[in-house]
Short mmCIF file of C-alpha atoms in Angstrom, two decimals:
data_model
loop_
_atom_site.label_atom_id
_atom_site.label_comp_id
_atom_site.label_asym_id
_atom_site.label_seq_id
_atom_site.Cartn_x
_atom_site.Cartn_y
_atom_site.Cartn_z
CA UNK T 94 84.01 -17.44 89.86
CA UNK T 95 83.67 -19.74 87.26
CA UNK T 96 79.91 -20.24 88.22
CA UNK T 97 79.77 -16.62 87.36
CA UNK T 98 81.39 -16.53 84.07
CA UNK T 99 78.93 -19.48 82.71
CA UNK T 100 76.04 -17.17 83.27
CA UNK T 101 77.68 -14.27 81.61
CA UNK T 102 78.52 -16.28 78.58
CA UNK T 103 74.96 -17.54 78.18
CA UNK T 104 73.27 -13.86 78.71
CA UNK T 105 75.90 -12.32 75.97
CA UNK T 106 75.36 -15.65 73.29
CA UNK T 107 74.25 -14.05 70.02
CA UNK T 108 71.03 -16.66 69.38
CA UNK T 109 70.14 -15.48 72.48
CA UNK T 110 69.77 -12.30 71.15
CA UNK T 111 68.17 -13.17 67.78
CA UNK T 112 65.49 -14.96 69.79
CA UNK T 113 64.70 -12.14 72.34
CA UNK T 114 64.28 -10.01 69.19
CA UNK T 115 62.22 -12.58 67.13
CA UNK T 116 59.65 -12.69 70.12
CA UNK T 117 59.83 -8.62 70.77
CA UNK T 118 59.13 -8.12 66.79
CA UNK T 119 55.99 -10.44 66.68
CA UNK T 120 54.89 -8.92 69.73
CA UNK T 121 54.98 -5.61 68.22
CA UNK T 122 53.14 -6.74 65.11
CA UNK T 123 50.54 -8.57 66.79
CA UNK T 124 49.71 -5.34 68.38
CA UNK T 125 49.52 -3.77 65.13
CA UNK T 126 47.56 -5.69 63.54
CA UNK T 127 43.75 -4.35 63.25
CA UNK T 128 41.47 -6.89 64.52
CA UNK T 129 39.50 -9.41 62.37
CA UNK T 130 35.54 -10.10 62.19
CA UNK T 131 34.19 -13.66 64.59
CA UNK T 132 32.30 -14.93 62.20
CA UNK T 133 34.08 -16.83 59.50
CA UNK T 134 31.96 -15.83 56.71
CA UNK T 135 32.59 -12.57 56.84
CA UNK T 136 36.70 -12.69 57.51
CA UNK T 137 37.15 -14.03 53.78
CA UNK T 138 36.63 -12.47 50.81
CA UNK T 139 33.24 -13.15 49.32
CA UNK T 140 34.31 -14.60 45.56
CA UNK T 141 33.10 -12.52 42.55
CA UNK T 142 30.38 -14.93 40.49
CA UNK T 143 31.71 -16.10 37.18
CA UNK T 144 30.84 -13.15 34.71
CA UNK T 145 29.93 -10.86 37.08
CA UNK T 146 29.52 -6.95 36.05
CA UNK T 147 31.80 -4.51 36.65
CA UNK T 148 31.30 -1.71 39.21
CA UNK T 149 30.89 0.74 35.55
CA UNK T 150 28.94 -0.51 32.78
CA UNK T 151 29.15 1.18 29.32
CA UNK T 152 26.46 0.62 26.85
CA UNK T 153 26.79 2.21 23.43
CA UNK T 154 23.02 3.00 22.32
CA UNK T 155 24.29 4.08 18.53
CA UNK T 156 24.67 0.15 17.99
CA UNK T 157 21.18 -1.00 19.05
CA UNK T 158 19.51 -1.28 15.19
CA UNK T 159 15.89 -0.48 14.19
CA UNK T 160 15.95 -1.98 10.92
CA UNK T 161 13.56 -3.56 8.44
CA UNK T 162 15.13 -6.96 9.03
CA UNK T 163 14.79 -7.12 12.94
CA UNK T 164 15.34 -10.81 12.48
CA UNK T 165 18.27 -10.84 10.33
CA UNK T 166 19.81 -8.02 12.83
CA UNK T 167 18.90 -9.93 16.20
CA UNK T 168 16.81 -7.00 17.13
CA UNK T 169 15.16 -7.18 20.94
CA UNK T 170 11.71 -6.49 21.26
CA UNK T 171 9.52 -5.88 24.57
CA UNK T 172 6.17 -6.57 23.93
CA UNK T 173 4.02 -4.11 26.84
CA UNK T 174 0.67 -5.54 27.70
CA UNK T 175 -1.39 -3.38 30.08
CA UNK T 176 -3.79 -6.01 31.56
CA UNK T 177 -7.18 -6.10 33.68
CA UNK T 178 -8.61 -9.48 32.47
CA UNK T 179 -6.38 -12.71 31.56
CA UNK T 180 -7.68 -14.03 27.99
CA UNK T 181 -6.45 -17.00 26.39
CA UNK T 182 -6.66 -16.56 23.08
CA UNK T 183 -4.47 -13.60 23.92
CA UNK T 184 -1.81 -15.74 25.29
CA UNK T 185 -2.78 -18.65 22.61
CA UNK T 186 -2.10 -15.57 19.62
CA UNK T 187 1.76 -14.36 21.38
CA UNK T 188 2.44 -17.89 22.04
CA UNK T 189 1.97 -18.52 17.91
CA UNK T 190 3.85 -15.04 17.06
CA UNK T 191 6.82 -16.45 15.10
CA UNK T 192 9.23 -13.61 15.90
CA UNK T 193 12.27 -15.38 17.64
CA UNK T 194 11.32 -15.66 21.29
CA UNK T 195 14.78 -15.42 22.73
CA UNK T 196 14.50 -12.10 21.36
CA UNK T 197 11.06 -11.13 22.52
CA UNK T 198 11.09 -9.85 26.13
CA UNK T 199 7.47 -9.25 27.88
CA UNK T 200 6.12 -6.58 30.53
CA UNK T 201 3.02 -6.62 32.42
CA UNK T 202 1.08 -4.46 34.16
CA UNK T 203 -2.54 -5.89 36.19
CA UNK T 204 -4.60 -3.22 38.67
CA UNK T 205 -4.52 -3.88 42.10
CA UNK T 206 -8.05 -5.00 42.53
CA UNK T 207 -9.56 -7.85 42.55
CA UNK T 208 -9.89 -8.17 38.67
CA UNK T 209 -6.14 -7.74 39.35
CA UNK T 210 -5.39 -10.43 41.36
CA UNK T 211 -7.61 -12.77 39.32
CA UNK T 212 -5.91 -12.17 36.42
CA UNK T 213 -2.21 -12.14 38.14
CA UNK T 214 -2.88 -16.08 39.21
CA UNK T 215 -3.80 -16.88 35.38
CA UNK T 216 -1.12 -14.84 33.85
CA UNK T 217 1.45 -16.51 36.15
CA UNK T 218 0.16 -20.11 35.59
CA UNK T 219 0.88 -19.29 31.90
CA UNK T 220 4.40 -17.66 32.30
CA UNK T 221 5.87 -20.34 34.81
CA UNK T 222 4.19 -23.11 32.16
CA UNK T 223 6.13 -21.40 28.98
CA UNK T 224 9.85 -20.52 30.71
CA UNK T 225 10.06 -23.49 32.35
CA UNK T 226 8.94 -25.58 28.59
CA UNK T 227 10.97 -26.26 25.95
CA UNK T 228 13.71 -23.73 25.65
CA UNK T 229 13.03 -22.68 22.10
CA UNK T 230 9.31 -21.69 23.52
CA UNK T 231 11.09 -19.10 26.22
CA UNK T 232 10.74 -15.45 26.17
CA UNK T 233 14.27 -13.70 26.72
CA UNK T 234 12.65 -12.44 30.28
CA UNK T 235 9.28 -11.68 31.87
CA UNK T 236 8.58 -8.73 34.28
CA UNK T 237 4.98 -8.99 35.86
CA UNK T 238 3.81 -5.67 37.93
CA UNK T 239 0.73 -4.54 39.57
CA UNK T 240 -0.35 -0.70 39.44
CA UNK T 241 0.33 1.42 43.14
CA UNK T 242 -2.72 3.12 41.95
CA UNK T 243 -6.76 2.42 42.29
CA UNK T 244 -9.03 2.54 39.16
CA UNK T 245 -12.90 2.48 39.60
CA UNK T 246 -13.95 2.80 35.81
CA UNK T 247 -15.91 -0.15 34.97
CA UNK T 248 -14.39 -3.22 32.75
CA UNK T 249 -17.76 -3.71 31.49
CA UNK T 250 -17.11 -2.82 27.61
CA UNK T 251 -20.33 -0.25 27.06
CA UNK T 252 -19.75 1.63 30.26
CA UNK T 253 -16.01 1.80 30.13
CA UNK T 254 -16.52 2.89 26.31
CA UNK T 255 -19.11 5.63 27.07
CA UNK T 256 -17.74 9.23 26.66
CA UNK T 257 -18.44 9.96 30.21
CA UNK T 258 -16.08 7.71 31.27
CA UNK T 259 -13.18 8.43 29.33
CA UNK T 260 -11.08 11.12 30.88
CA UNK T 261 -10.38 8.57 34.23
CA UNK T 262 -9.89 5.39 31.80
CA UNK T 263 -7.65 6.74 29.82
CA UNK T 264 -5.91 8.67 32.00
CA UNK T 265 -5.72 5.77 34.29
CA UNK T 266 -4.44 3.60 31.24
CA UNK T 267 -1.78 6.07 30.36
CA UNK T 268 -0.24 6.30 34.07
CA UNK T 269 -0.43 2.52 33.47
CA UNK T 270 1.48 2.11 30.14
CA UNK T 271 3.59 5.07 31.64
CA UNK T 272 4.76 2.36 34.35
CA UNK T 273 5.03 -0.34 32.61
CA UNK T 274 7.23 1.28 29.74
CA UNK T 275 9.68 3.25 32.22
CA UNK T 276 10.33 0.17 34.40
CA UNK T 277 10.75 -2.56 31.46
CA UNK T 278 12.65 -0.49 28.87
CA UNK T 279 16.34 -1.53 28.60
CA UNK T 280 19.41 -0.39 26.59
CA UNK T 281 19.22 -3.51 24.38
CA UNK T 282 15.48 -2.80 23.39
CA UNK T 283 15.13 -1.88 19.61
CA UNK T 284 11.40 -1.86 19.42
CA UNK T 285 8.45 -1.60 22.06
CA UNK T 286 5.19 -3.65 20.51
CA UNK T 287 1.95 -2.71 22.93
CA UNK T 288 -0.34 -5.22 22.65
CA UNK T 289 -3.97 -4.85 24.32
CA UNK T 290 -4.47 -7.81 27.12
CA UNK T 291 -8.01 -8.75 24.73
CA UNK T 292 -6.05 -8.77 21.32
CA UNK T 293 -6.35 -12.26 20.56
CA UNK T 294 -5.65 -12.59 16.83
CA UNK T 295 -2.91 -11.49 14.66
CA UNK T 296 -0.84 -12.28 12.32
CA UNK T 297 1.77 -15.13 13.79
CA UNK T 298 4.41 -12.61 11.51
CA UNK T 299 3.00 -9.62 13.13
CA UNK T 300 6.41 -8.09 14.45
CA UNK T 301 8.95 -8.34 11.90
CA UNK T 302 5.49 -7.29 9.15
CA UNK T 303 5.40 -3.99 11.07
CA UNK T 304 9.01 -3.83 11.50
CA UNK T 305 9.63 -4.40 8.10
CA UNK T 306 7.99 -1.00 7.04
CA UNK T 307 11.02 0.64 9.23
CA UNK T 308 8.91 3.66 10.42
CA UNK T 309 9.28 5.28 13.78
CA UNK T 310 5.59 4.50 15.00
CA UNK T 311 3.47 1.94 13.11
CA UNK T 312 0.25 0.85 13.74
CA UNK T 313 -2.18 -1.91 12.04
CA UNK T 314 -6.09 -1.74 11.92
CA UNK T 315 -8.07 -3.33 14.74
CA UNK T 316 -10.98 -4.92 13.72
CA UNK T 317 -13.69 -7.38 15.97
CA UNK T 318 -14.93 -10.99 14.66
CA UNK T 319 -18.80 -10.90 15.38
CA UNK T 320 -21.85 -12.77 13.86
CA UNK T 321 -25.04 -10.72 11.83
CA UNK T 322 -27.82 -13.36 11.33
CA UNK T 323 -25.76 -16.23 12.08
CA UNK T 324 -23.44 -15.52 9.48
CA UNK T 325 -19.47 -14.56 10.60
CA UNK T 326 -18.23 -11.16 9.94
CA UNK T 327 -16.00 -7.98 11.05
CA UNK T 328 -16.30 -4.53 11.65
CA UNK T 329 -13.97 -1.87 13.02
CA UNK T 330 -13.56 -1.63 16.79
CA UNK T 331 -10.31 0.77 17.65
CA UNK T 332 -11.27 4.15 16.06
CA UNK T 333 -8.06 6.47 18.00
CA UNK T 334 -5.74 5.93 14.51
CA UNK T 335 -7.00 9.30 12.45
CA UNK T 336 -5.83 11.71 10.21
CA UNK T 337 -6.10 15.59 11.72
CA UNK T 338 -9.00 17.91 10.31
CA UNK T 339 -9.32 21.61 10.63
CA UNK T 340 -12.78 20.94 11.89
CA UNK T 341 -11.16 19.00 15.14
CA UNK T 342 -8.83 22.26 15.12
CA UNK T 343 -11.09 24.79 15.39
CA UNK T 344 -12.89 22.50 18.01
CA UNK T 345 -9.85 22.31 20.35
CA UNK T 346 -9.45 26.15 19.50
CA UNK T 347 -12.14 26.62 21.83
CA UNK T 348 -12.09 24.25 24.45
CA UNK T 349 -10.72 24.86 27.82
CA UNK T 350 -6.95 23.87 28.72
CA UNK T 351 -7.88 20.81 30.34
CA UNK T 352 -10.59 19.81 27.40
CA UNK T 353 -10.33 16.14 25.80
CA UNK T 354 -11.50 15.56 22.29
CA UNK T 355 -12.23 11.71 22.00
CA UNK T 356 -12.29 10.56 18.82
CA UNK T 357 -15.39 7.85 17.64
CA UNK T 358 -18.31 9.72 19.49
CA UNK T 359 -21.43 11.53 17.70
CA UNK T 360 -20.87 14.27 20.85
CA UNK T 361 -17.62 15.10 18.88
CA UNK T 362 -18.06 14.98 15.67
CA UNK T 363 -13.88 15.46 14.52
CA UNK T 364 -15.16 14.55 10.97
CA UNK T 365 -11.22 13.01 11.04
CA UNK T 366 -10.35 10.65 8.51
CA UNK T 367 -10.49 7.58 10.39
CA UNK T 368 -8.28 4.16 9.37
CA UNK T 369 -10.88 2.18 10.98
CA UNK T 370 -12.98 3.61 8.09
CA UNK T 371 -10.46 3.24 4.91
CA UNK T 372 -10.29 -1.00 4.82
CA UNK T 373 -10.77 -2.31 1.22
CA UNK T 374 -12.33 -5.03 1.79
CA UNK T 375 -10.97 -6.45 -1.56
CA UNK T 376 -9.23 -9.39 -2.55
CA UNK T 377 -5.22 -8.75 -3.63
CA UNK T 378 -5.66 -5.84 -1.67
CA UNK T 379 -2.45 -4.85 -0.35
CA UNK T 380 -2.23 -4.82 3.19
CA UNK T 381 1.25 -3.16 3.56
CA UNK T 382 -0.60 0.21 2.05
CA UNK T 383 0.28 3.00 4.09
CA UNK T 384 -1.39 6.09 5.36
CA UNK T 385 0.21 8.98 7.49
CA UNK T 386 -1.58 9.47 10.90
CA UNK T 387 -1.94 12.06 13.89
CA UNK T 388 -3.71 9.59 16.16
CA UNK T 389 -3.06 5.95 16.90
CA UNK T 390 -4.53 3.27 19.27
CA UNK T 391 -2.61 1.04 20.94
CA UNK T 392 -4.27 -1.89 20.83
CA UNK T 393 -1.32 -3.21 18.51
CA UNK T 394 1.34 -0.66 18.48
CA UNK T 395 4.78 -0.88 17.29
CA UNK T 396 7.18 1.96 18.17
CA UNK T 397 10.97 2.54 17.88
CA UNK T 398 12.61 2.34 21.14
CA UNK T 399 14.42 5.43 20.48
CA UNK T 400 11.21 7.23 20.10
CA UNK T 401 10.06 6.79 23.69
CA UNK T 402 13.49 7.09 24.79
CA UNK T 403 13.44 10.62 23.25
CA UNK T 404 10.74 11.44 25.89
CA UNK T 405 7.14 10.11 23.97
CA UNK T 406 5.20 8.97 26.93
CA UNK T 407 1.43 8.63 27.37
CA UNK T 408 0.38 11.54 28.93
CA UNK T 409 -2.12 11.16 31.79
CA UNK T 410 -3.50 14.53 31.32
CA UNK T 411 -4.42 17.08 28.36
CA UNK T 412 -2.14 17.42 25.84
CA UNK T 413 -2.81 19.50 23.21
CA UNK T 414 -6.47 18.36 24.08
CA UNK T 415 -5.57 14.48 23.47
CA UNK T 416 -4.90 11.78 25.74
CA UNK T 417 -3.42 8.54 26.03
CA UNK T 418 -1.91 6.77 22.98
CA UNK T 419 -3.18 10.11 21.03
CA UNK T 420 -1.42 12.23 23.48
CA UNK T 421 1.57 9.96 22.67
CA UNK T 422 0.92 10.66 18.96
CA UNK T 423 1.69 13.85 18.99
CA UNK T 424 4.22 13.96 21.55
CA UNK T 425 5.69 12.01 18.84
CA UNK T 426 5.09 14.16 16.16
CA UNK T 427 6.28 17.15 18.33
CA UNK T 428 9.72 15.04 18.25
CA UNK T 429 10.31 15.46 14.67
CA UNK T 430 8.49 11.92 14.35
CA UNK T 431 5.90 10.80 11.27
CA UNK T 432 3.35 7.97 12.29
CA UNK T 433 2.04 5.34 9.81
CA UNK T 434 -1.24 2.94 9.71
CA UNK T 435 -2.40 0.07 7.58
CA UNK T 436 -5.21 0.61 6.84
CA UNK T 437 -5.84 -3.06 5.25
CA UNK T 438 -3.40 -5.11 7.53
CA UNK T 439 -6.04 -6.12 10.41
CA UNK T 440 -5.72 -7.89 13.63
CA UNK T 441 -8.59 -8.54 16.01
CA UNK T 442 -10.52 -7.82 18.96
CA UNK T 443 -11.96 -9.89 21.60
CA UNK T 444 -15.59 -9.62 21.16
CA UNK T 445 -17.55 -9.47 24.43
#
């Protein structure tokens, strides 16, 4: 009998009890418990990078200035260079613009041809040389894209400048600038400068000069270095910046829907007033004279950001019978928007 009690006392001994319970409860919970991934990696939590964006992102577009002191204001700029052919003294010229580059971003667009890809391995030589230079040489950012789209117009400058050509360049050009702009644009852009791949010589103060007028859509006079008898000299070369005339009016009044008046061409005679055609060639001429335009090139455009952001785009087709950058004109013009050219502020063309 006393055999017999021992064993009862031990089965009724309260840690006993606690134990039994202690084992039953993490039994239960291990049962519970959902299951974890194998691989290590992927069973912790991944930590968030130091300044890392929130899921929402608010961006108030009312503070992003367009002012006349773009430098004095911080003011970013995206400089939008449609591009077939890689020139130096193009990349020389932005190098030398003296427009903050930490506050310059730049967007490129190249065909997908073998011009294209010629070009591409130039234009990246360049970038990689400049970003990874001295820091005050850096651009804010660089965004380098080729077209999804074939072009078979000729780069050769009479045959892609002959009238017959036209309606696929330009069209082609605009579906170009079209992709460039939508892609690169971002909320903290202030002003868009297009700048033609074969500009090669401006002002070095070219961006805050135009900026500094503080008009919606500005554009300078493009004008080509060439020799006459040996002897150094310009003449006009981008002839899209214009004034309207009733005589280019009436034209369009009786073209079809799909019609294209192109300006500079003795088949169309527009008799438009013409900026090309208004330089004073004399000296203490002002060159921050303005005139008010319906047309512009875009060989050296500067344009509000706002403006395209309103919905000014290049159209690829007829609009209102113009194309292009003058498509964009009045698209621009349709938006409440007024358009301004100096006349006697040039910059210059590459000269085949």
């Amino acid at each position: 009998m006393a055999f017999t009690s021992a064993r009862s006392i031990r089965r009724t001994n309260p840690i006993t009890l606690v134990l039994g319970f202690v084992l039953f409860l993490g039994f239960v919970l291990f049962l519970l418990t959902p299951s974890t991934p194998s691989s290590p990696a992927s069973s912790l939590p991944r930590p968030q990078p130091k300044g890392s964006r929130p899921p929402i992102r608010h961006f108030q577009l009312n503070n992003v200035t367009t002012t006349g002191d773009p430098i004095g204001n911080e003011e970013r700029v995206l400089i939008l260079t449609p591009m077939v052919k890689f020139y130096q003294e193009y990349w020389d010229n932005l190098l030398k613009l003296s427009y903050p580059h930490e506050l310059i971003e730049l967007g490129f667009i190249l065909p997908k041809d073998r011009n294209g890809a010629i070009a591409l391995k130039k234009l990246d030589a360049a970038v990689k040389k400049v970003q990874s230079g001295p820091k005050k040489n850096r651009f804010k950012g660089v965004t380098i894209m080729r077209q999804d789209f074939d072009s078979t117009v000729s780069q050769v400058e009479k045959e892609r400048h002959a009238l017959k050509a036209q309606t696929e360049r330009r069209a082609a050009m605009a579906r170009a600038r079209n992709s460039l702009l939508f892609t690169t644009i971002g909320t903290e852009t202030a002003w868009v400068l297009w700048l033609d791949a074969d500009m090669v010589e401006t002002p070095h103060s070219l961006i805050q000069d135009l900026a500094s007028h503080n008009r919606p859509v500005i554009v300078p006079n493009c004008f080509q270095r060439y020799k006459e008898n040996g002897v150094d000299a310009i003449r006009p070369y981008d002839y899209n910046s214009w004034a309207e005339s009733d005589i280019a009016l009436d034209m369009a009044k009786k073209m079809g829907p799909d019609d294209v008046i192109y300006e500079g061409y003795t088949d169309m005679p527009t008799y438009r007033p013409l900026m090309a055609m208004i330089y004073k060639e004399n000296p203490g001429t002002d060159i921050h004279e303005e005139m008010e335009l319906d047309g512009v090139g875009g060989t050296a455009l500067l344009v509000k950001a706002d403006v395209h952001r309103d919905g000014a785009m290049f159209p690829p087709f007829s609009f209102y019978h113009l194309i292009e950058t003058e498509g964009f004109a009045k698209m621009a013009k349709r938006l409440q928007y007024k358009l301004y050219g100096l006349p006697n502020y040039l910059v210059y063309h590459y000269n085949e």
